[in-house]
Coordinates of C-alpha atoms (C1' of nucleotides) in Angstrom, one line a residue:
Chain A
M1 CA 8.7 -0.2 -3.6
P2 CA 6.9 -1.6 -6.6
L3 CA 4.0 0.3 -8.0
T4 CA 0.4 -1.0 -7.5
N5 CA -1.8 -2.1 -10.4
T6 CA -3.7 1.1 -9.8
A7 CA -0.7 3.2 -10.3
H8 CA -0.2 1.4 -13.6
V9 CA -3.8 2.3 -14.6
I10 CA -2.9 5.8 -14.2
L11 CA 0.2 5.6 -16.0
G12 CA -1.5 3.8 -18.9
M13 CA -4.1 6.4 -19.1
L14 CA -1.7 9.1 -19.1
R15 CA 0.4 7.4 -21.9
K16 CA -2.5 8.0 -24.3
G17 CA -2.2 11.7 -23.4
P18 CA -2.0 14.1 -20.6
K19 CA -5.0 14.3 -18.2
S20 CA -6.2 15.6 -15.0
G21 CA -7.1 13.3 -12.2
Y22 CA -10.7 14.0 -12.9
E23 CA -10.3 13.0 -16.5
I24 CA -8.4 9.9 -15.5
K25 CA -11.3 8.9 -13.4
A26 CA -13.8 9.6 -16.3
K27 CA -11.8 7.5 -18.9
A28 CA -11.5 4.7 -16.3
D29 CA -15.1 4.6 -15.6
I30 CA -16.0 3.8 -19.2
S31 CA -13.1 1.3 -19.7
T32 CA -10.9 -0.2 -17.0
R33 CA -13.6 0.0 -14.5
F34 CA -15.2 -3.4 -15.3
F35 CA -12.2 -5.3 -14.6
W36 CA -10.1 -2.9 -12.4
A37 CA -12.0 -0.2 -10.7
I38 CA -10.4 2.9 -9.2
S39 CA -11.6 5.8 -7.0
Y40 CA -10.6 9.4 -6.3
G41 CA -9.3 8.4 -2.9
Q42 CA -6.6 6.6 -4.7
I43 CA -6.0 8.6 -7.7
Y44 CA -5.0 12.0 -6.1
P45 CA -2.5 10.5 -3.5
E46 CA -1.2 8.2 -6.2
L47 CA -0.7 11.1 -8.7
K48 CA 1.5 12.8 -6.0
R49 CA 3.5 9.6 -5.4
L50 CA 4.1 9.1 -9.1
E51 CA 5.1 12.7 -9.6
E52 CA 7.6 12.4 -6.7
A53 CA 8.9 9.1 -8.2
G54 CA 9.4 11.2 -11.5
L55 CA 7.1 8.9 -13.5
I56 CA 4.7 11.8 -14.3
E57 CA 4.8 15.5 -14.5
G58 CA 1.9 17.8 -13.3
E59 CA 1.4 21.2 -14.7
S60 CA -1.1 23.8 -13.5
D61 CA -3.6 24.3 -16.4
P62 CA -6.7 26.1 -15.3
A63 CA -9.6 25.7 -17.7
D64 CA -12.2 28.5 -17.6
G65 CA -10.6 29.9 -14.6
R66 CA -11.3 26.4 -12.8
Q67 CA -8.3 25.1 -10.8
R68 CA -6.8 22.2 -12.8
R69 CA -3.7 20.1 -12.9
V70 CA -2.8 18.1 -15.9
F71 CA -0.3 15.3 -15.7
A72 CA 2.0 14.0 -18.4
I73 CA 3.8 10.7 -18.4
T74 CA 7.7 11.0 -18.5
P75 CA 10.2 8.7 -20.2
A76 CA 10.7 7.0 -17.0
G77 CA 7.1 6.6 -16.5
E78 CA 6.6 5.0 -20.1
Q79 CA 9.6 2.7 -19.1
A80 CA 7.8 1.8 -15.9
L81 CA 4.6 1.0 -17.7
R82 CA 6.4 -1.2 -20.3
D83 CA 8.3 -3.1 -17.5
W84 CA 4.9 -3.9 -15.9
L85 CA 3.3 -4.9 -19.2
T86 CA 6.0 -7.4 -19.9
R87 CA 6.9 -8.4 -16.3
P88 CA 6.6 -12.2 -16.0
G89 CA 5.0 -13.9 -12.8
D90 CA 1.5 -14.2 -11.6
L91 CA -1.3 -12.0 -12.8
H92 CA -3.6 -11.0 -10.0
T93 CA -7.1 -12.3 -10.7
E94 CA -9.9 -11.9 -8.3
L95 CA -13.6 -12.5 -8.5
R96 CA -16.0 -11.7 -5.7
H97 CA -19.5 -12.5 -6.8
E98 CA -22.1 -12.5 -4.2
G99 CA -24.7 -13.9 -6.5
V100 CA -22.9 -17.2 -7.2
L101 CA -22.0 -17.2 -3.5
R102 CA -25.7 -17.0 -2.4
F103 CA -26.6 -19.7 -5.1
F104 CA -24.0 -21.9 -3.5
F105 CA -25.7 -21.7 -0.2
A106 CA -29.1 -21.6 -1.6
D107 CA -29.9 -25.0 -0.3
A108 CA -31.5 -23.2 2.8
L109 CA -34.1 -21.6 0.3
D110 CA -37.1 -23.2 -1.4
H111 CA -37.5 -23.4 -5.1
T112 CA -39.3 -20.2 -5.8
E113 CA -36.6 -18.1 -3.8
R114 CA -33.9 -19.8 -5.7
V115 CA -35.4 -18.9 -8.9
A116 CA -36.0 -15.4 -7.7
L117 CA -32.3 -15.2 -6.7
L118 CA -31.1 -16.3 -10.2
R119 CA -33.5 -13.8 -11.9
T120 CA -31.8 -11.0 -9.9
V121 CA -28.4 -12.0 -10.7
R122 CA -29.4 -12.3 -14.3
A123 CA -30.9 -8.9 -14.4
K124 CA -27.9 -7.4 -13.0
H125 CA -25.6 -8.9 -15.7
E126 CA -28.2 -8.0 -18.3
R127 CA -28.0 -4.4 -17.1
L128 CA -24.3 -4.3 -17.1
R129 CA -24.1 -5.8 -20.7
E130 CA -26.4 -3.0 -21.8
E131 CA -24.2 -0.5 -20.1
L132 CA -21.1 -1.8 -21.9
A133 CA -23.0 -2.0 -25.2
A134 CA -23.9 1.8 -24.8
I135 CA -20.2 2.5 -24.4
Q136 CA -19.2 0.9 -27.7
P137 CA -19.8 4.0 -29.9
V138 CA -17.8 6.2 -27.4
A139 CA -15.0 3.7 -27.5
E140 CA -15.1 3.6 -31.2
A141 CA -14.6 7.4 -31.3
M142 CA -11.7 6.9 -28.6
A143 CA -10.0 4.4 -30.9
E144 CA -10.1 6.9 -33.7
E145 CA -8.4 9.8 -31.8
A146 CA -5.9 7.4 -30.1
G147 CA -4.5 6.9 -33.6
G148 CA -6.0 3.5 -34.4
D149 CA -5.5 1.7 -31.1
R150 CA -8.3 -1.1 -31.4
L151 CA -7.4 -2.8 -28.1
G152 CA -9.8 -0.8 -26.3
L153 CA -12.6 -2.0 -28.5
L154 CA -11.3 -5.6 -28.2
T155 CA -11.3 -5.3 -24.4
L156 CA -14.8 -4.0 -24.4
E157 CA -16.0 -6.8 -26.5
T158 CA -14.3 -9.1 -23.9
G159 CA -16.3 -7.3 -21.2
I160 CA -19.5 -7.9 -23.1
A161 CA -18.9 -11.5 -23.6
Y162 CA -18.3 -11.7 -20.0
Q163 CA -21.6 -10.3 -19.0
E164 CA -23.4 -12.4 -21.5
L165 CA -21.8 -15.6 -20.1
F166 CA -23.4 -14.8 -16.7
V167 CA -26.6 -14.2 -18.3
E168 CA -26.5 -17.6 -20.1
L169 CA -25.1 -19.1 -17.0
C170 CA -28.2 -17.9 -15.0
D171 CA -30.5 -19.3 -17.6
R172 CA -28.7 -22.7 -17.6
L173 CA -28.9 -22.9 -13.8
E174 CA -32.5 -22.2 -13.8
R175 CA -33.3 -24.9 -16.3
R176 CA -31.3 -27.4 -14.3
L177 CA -33.2 -26.3 -11.2
D178 CA -36.5 -27.0 -12.8
E179 CA -35.3 -30.4 -14.1
T180 CA -34.4 -31.7 -10.5
E181 CA -37.5 -29.9 -9.2
S182 CA -39.9 -31.7 -11.5
T183 CA -38.4 -35.1 -11.0
V184 CA -37.6 -35.3 -7.2
G185 CA -39.5 -32.4 -5.7
G186 CA -38.0 -29.5 -3.8
S187 CA -37.4 -28.8 -0.2
Chain B
M1 CA -23.9 -3.7 12.4
P2 CA -24.7 -6.0 9.5
L3 CA -22.6 -9.1 8.9
T4 CA -19.9 -9.1 6.0
N5 CA -20.3 -11.6 3.2
T6 CA -17.4 -13.5 4.6
A7 CA -19.4 -13.9 7.9
H8 CA -22.2 -15.4 5.7
V9 CA -19.7 -17.8 4.1
I10 CA -18.9 -19.1 7.7
L11 CA -22.6 -19.3 8.5
G12 CA -23.4 -21.1 5.3
M13 CA -20.6 -23.7 5.9
L14 CA -21.8 -24.3 9.4
R15 CA -25.2 -24.9 8.3
K16 CA -24.1 -28.0 6.5
G17 CA -22.8 -29.2 9.9
P18 CA -20.6 -28.2 12.7
K19 CA -17.0 -27.5 11.9
S20 CA -13.8 -26.1 13.2
G21 CA -12.3 -23.0 11.8
Y22 CA -9.6 -25.1 10.0
E23 CA -12.3 -27.4 8.5
I24 CA -14.2 -24.2 7.3
K25 CA -11.1 -23.0 5.4
A26 CA -10.6 -26.4 4.0
K27 CA -14.0 -26.6 2.6
A28 CA -14.1 -23.0 1.4
D29 CA -10.8 -23.7 -0.4
I30 CA -12.5 -26.3 -2.7
S31 CA -15.7 -24.5 -3.3
T32 CA -16.4 -20.8 -2.5
R33 CA -12.8 -19.7 -2.9
F34 CA -13.3 -19.3 -6.6
F35 CA -15.9 -16.6 -6.3
W36 CA -15.4 -15.5 -2.6
A37 CA -12.0 -16.2 -1.0
I38 CA -11.4 -16.2 2.7
S39 CA -8.4 -16.6 4.9
Y40 CA -7.6 -17.6 8.5
G41 CA -6.9 -13.9 9.4
Q42 CA -10.6 -13.3 9.0
I43 CA -12.1 -16.7 9.9
Y44 CA -11.0 -16.9 13.6
P45 CA -11.8 -13.4 14.7
E46 CA -15.1 -13.8 12.7
L47 CA -15.9 -17.1 14.6
K48 CA -15.6 -15.1 17.8
R49 CA -17.8 -12.3 16.7
L50 CA -20.5 -14.6 15.5
E51 CA -20.3 -16.5 18.7
E52 CA -20.7 -13.2 20.7
A53 CA -23.8 -12.3 18.5
G54 CA -25.2 -15.6 19.4
L55 CA -25.4 -16.8 15.7
I56 CA -23.1 -19.8 16.3
E57 CA -22.0 -21.8 19.4
G58 CA -18.5 -23.2 19.9
E59 CA -17.7 -26.4 21.7
S60 CA -14.3 -27.7 22.6
D61 CA -13.9 -31.0 20.9
P62 CA -10.2 -32.1 21.0
A63 CA -9.6 -34.8 18.4
D64 CA -6.7 -37.2 19.1
G65 CA -5.5 -34.8 21.9
R66 CA -5.3 -31.9 19.5
Q67 CA -6.8 -28.6 20.7
R68 CA -10.0 -28.2 18.5
R69 CA -13.1 -25.9 18.7
V70 CA -16.2 -27.0 16.7
F71 CA -18.8 -24.7 15.9
A72 CA -22.4 -25.2 15.3
I73 CA -25.0 -22.8 13.8
T74 CA -27.9 -21.7 16.3
P75 CA -31.4 -20.9 15.1
A76 CA -30.6 -17.2 15.1
G77 CA -27.7 -18.0 12.8
E78 CA -29.9 -19.9 10.5
Q79 CA -32.3 -17.0 10.4
A80 CA -29.5 -14.5 9.7
L81 CA -28.3 -16.7 6.9
R82 CA -31.8 -16.9 5.3
D83 CA -32.2 -13.2 5.7
W84 CA -29.0 -12.6 3.8
L85 CA -30.0 -15.1 1.1
T86 CA -33.3 -13.4 0.4
R87 CA -32.3 -9.8 1.1
P88 CA -33.1 -7.5 -1.8
G89 CA -30.7 -4.8 -3.0
D90 CA -27.6 -4.9 -4.8
L91 CA -25.3 -7.9 -4.9
H92 CA -21.6 -7.2 -4.6
T93 CA -19.8 -8.2 -7.9
E94 CA -16.2 -7.4 -8.3
L95 CA -13.6 -8.5 -10.8
R96 CA -10.0 -7.5 -10.7
H97 CA -8.1 -9.0 -13.6
E98 CA -4.7 -7.9 -14.3
G99 CA -4.5 -9.9 -17.5
V100 CA -7.4 -8.0 -19.2
L101 CA -6.0 -4.7 -17.6
R102 CA -2.6 -5.2 -19.3
F103 CA -4.2 -6.2 -22.5
F104 CA -6.1 -3.0 -22.5
F105 CA -2.9 -1.1 -22.2
A106 CA -0.9 -3.5 -24.5
D107 CA -0.8 -0.7 -27.3
A108 CA 2.5 0.1 -25.7
L109 CA 3.8 -3.4 -26.6
D110 CA 4.7 -4.9 -30.1
H111 CA 2.7 -7.8 -31.6
T112 CA 5.0 -10.5 -30.2
E113 CA 4.6 -9.3 -26.6
R114 CA 0.8 -8.9 -27.0
V115 CA 0.6 -12.5 -28.1
A116 CA 2.8 -13.6 -25.2
L117 CA 0.6 -11.8 -22.8
L118 CA -2.5 -13.5 -24.1
R119 CA -0.8 -16.9 -23.9
T120 CA 0.3 -16.3 -20.3
V121 CA -3.4 -15.3 -19.3
R122 CA -4.8 -18.3 -21.2
A123 CA -2.4 -20.7 -19.4
K124 CA -3.6 -19.3 -16.2
H125 CA -7.2 -20.0 -16.8
E126 CA -6.6 -23.3 -18.4
R127 CA -4.8 -24.2 -15.1
L128 CA -7.6 -22.9 -13.1
R129 CA -10.1 -24.9 -15.2
E130 CA -8.2 -28.2 -14.6
E131 CA -8.0 -27.4 -10.8
L132 CA -11.8 -27.1 -10.8
A133 CA -12.3 -30.2 -12.9
A134 CA -10.1 -32.2 -10.4
I135 CA -12.5 -30.9 -7.5
Q136 CA -15.5 -32.5 -9.2
P137 CA -15.3 -36.0 -7.8
V138 CA -14.8 -34.4 -4.3
A139 CA -17.8 -32.3 -4.9
E140 CA -19.8 -35.2 -6.0
A141 CA -19.1 -37.0 -2.7
M142 CA -19.8 -34.0 -0.7
A143 CA -23.3 -33.6 -2.4
E144 CA -24.0 -37.2 -1.2
E145 CA -23.2 -36.6 2.4
A146 CA -25.0 -33.3 2.3
G147 CA -28.2 -35.1 1.7
G148 CA -28.7 -34.5 -2.0
D149 CA -27.7 -30.9 -2.2
R150 CA -26.7 -30.6 -5.9
L151 CA -26.1 -26.8 -5.8
G152 CA -22.5 -27.1 -5.0
L153 CA -22.1 -29.2 -8.1
L154 CA -23.9 -26.6 -10.2
T155 CA -21.9 -23.9 -8.8
L156 CA -18.7 -25.8 -9.6
E157 CA -20.0 -26.3 -13.2
T158 CA -20.4 -22.6 -13.3
G159 CA -17.0 -22.0 -12.2
I160 CA -15.7 -24.3 -14.8
A161 CA -17.7 -22.5 -17.7
Y162 CA -16.2 -19.3 -16.3
Q163 CA -12.7 -20.4 -16.8
E164 CA -13.6 -21.8 -20.1
L165 CA -14.9 -18.5 -21.2
F166 CA -11.6 -16.9 -20.6
V167 CA -9.6 -19.5 -22.3
E168 CA -11.8 -19.1 -25.3
L169 CA -11.7 -15.2 -25.1
C170 CA -7.9 -15.4 -25.1
D171 CA -8.0 -17.5 -28.4
R172 CA -10.5 -15.1 -29.9
L173 CA -8.4 -12.1 -29.1
E174 CA -5.3 -13.7 -30.4
R175 CA -7.0 -14.3 -33.7
R176 CA -8.3 -10.9 -34.0
L177 CA -4.8 -9.7 -33.2
D178 CA -3.5 -11.6 -36.1
E179 CA -6.1 -10.4 -38.4
T180 CA -5.2 -6.7 -37.9
E181 CA -1.6 -7.5 -37.9
S182 CA -1.5 -9.1 -41.3
T183 CA -3.6 -6.5 -42.9
V184 CA -2.2 -3.2 -41.6
G185 CA 0.9 -4.2 -39.9
G186 CA 1.7 -3.8 -36.1
S187 CA 3.5 -1.1 -34.2
Chain C
dG1 C1' -31.7 30.6 -8.1
dC2 C1' -30.7 25.7 -8.6
dT3 C1' -28.6 21.9 -10.1
dC4 C1' -25.3 19.4 -12.7
dA5 C1' -20.7 18.8 -14.3
dC6 C1' -15.9 20.1 -13.4
dA7 C1' -12.4 19.9 -10.2
dT8 C1' -9.1 18.5 -6.1
dG9 C1' -8.3 16.8 -2.1
dT10 C1' -8.3 14.3 2.9
dA11 C1' -9.7 11.3 6.7
dA12 C1' -11.9 7.5 8.6
dT13 C1' -12.8 3.2 8.1
dC14 C1' -13.3 -1.5 6.2
dC15 C1' -12.0 -5.6 4.4
dG16 C1' -8.7 -8.7 3.5
dT17 C1' -3.9 -10.8 3.1
dT18 C1' 0.4 -12.1 4.8
dA19 C1' 3.5 -13.3 8.0
dC20 C1' 4.5 -14.8 12.2
dA21 C1' 4.1 -17.7 16.5
dT22 C1' 3.0 -22.2 18.5
dG23 C1' 2.2 -26.8 19.0
dA24 C1' 0.5 -31.8 18.4
dT25 C1' -0.1 -35.9 15.6
dT26 C1' 0.6 -38.7 11.6
dC27 C1' 2.9 -40.3 7.7
dT28 C1' 7.3 -41.5 5.3
Chain D
dA1 C1' 14.2 -37.8 12.1
dG2 C1' 11.8 -34.9 9.2
dA3 C1' 7.9 -33.3 6.5
dA4 C1' 3.2 -32.8 6.1
dT5 C1' -1.2 -32.1 8.1
dC6 C1' -4.2 -30.6 11.8
dA7 C1' -5.1 -26.8 14.5
dT8 C1' -5.5 -21.8 16.5
dG9 C1' -4.6 -17.4 16.7
dT10 C1' -2.5 -12.3 16.4
dA11 C1' -0.2 -8.1 14.4
dA12 C1' 1.3 -5.4 10.7
dC13 C1' 0.4 -4.0 6.7
dG14 C1' -1.9 -2.8 2.2
dG15 C1' -5.3 -1.5 -0.9
dA16 C1' -9.6 0.4 -1.7
dT17 C1' -14.1 2.6 -0.6
dT18 C1' -16.8 6.1 1.5
dA19 C1' -17.8 10.3 3.2
dC20 C1' -16.7 14.6 3.8
dA21 C1' -15.1 19.4 2.6
dT22 C1' -14.7 23.0 -0.8
dG23 C1' -15.2 25.7 -4.7
dT24 C1' -16.1 27.3 -9.8
dG25 C1' -18.8 27.5 -14.1
dA26 C1' -22.6 26.5 -17.3
dG27 C1' -27.2 25.7 -18.4
dC28 C1' -32.0 25.7 -17.2

DNA sequence: GCTCACATGTAATCCGTTACATGATTCT
DNA sequence: AGAATCATGTAACGGATTACATGTGAGC
């Protein structure tokens, strides 16, 4: 059966060099997390499956006496990754945004509550924007060691622009709310 | 136990007037779908649960001899909706975007393939933008009958801006790709 | 001695989609 | 006659999160 996108994240991470499950999670947490989150509950079982399928190879590599398994991608794994990257057909795109959802139904609230909601949403995206901005130097360093792969940087910039859009949209919505409020009066 | 966001979608839809499960789905498909999708597999069981919890009340209302159950929100349901809308704490925000994910790992591709990927992603968002734009007149009509609730319109505009951002980001990324390609040469 | 980071894994559970089953009515 | 729309529901499955369980080593 076909691999999940999460499996491809693991494959993609290992293509940049051998890693333990723990390291995969750590790298994902500062990069892919913002548009494709993964958790330990998926990583370890998936590593097992990928190894059985011959797409990766695990090797025991205890560091400082600590138990540790490091996985490396195989040629078959590289091929599977490439196949996925170039595969035609629909790309899964899913957004679940409780803030926008609440706003959609905010007719049940009064003006003050609506504004408070927008401010909360705005604050969240502002915080995420800062979180991403803080990663930038790390990503810069990672790009160096990855032999000049700048795509991580570009993706990060995309993530920052994404958060900025929501901040701006919240501001815009609040202004629009004030306009109607002042002309017709709110509920 | 607390209600899911999907349950709140149903509650929110019913607050705008009694509806059948089928109608709820139809309304959601042209509004909340883009930031909180729901399916029949959730709607019907959830309607049952909400009724048992006393938050909505179903009434058999066959139209043209067709079997049909219409649900109305109860005062308890309205209260539950309000509680949710004003509840403090983290708002679930989740993005799963296979296009950006692939781009992040596109180091494994050559320049031409990378550009093709961006074009595919761009086309998808372009199509979504048009889909949303086509809904605008419908939403306008819905705002009238909803007694001047303009929030649906504002949310729709937000959705359009969201799609436009991705279209623009794809263009931006393609330009950035061309820059590095022409100066240092690609893989 | 304690806490944090490193490290691996599983089980329960939740949420959601997809596919299926069924049937009436309306439009072409 | 056939397709599309209206209409309700369930079962199987899949993907992911959370919580739990366990243990080492490093730094304070």
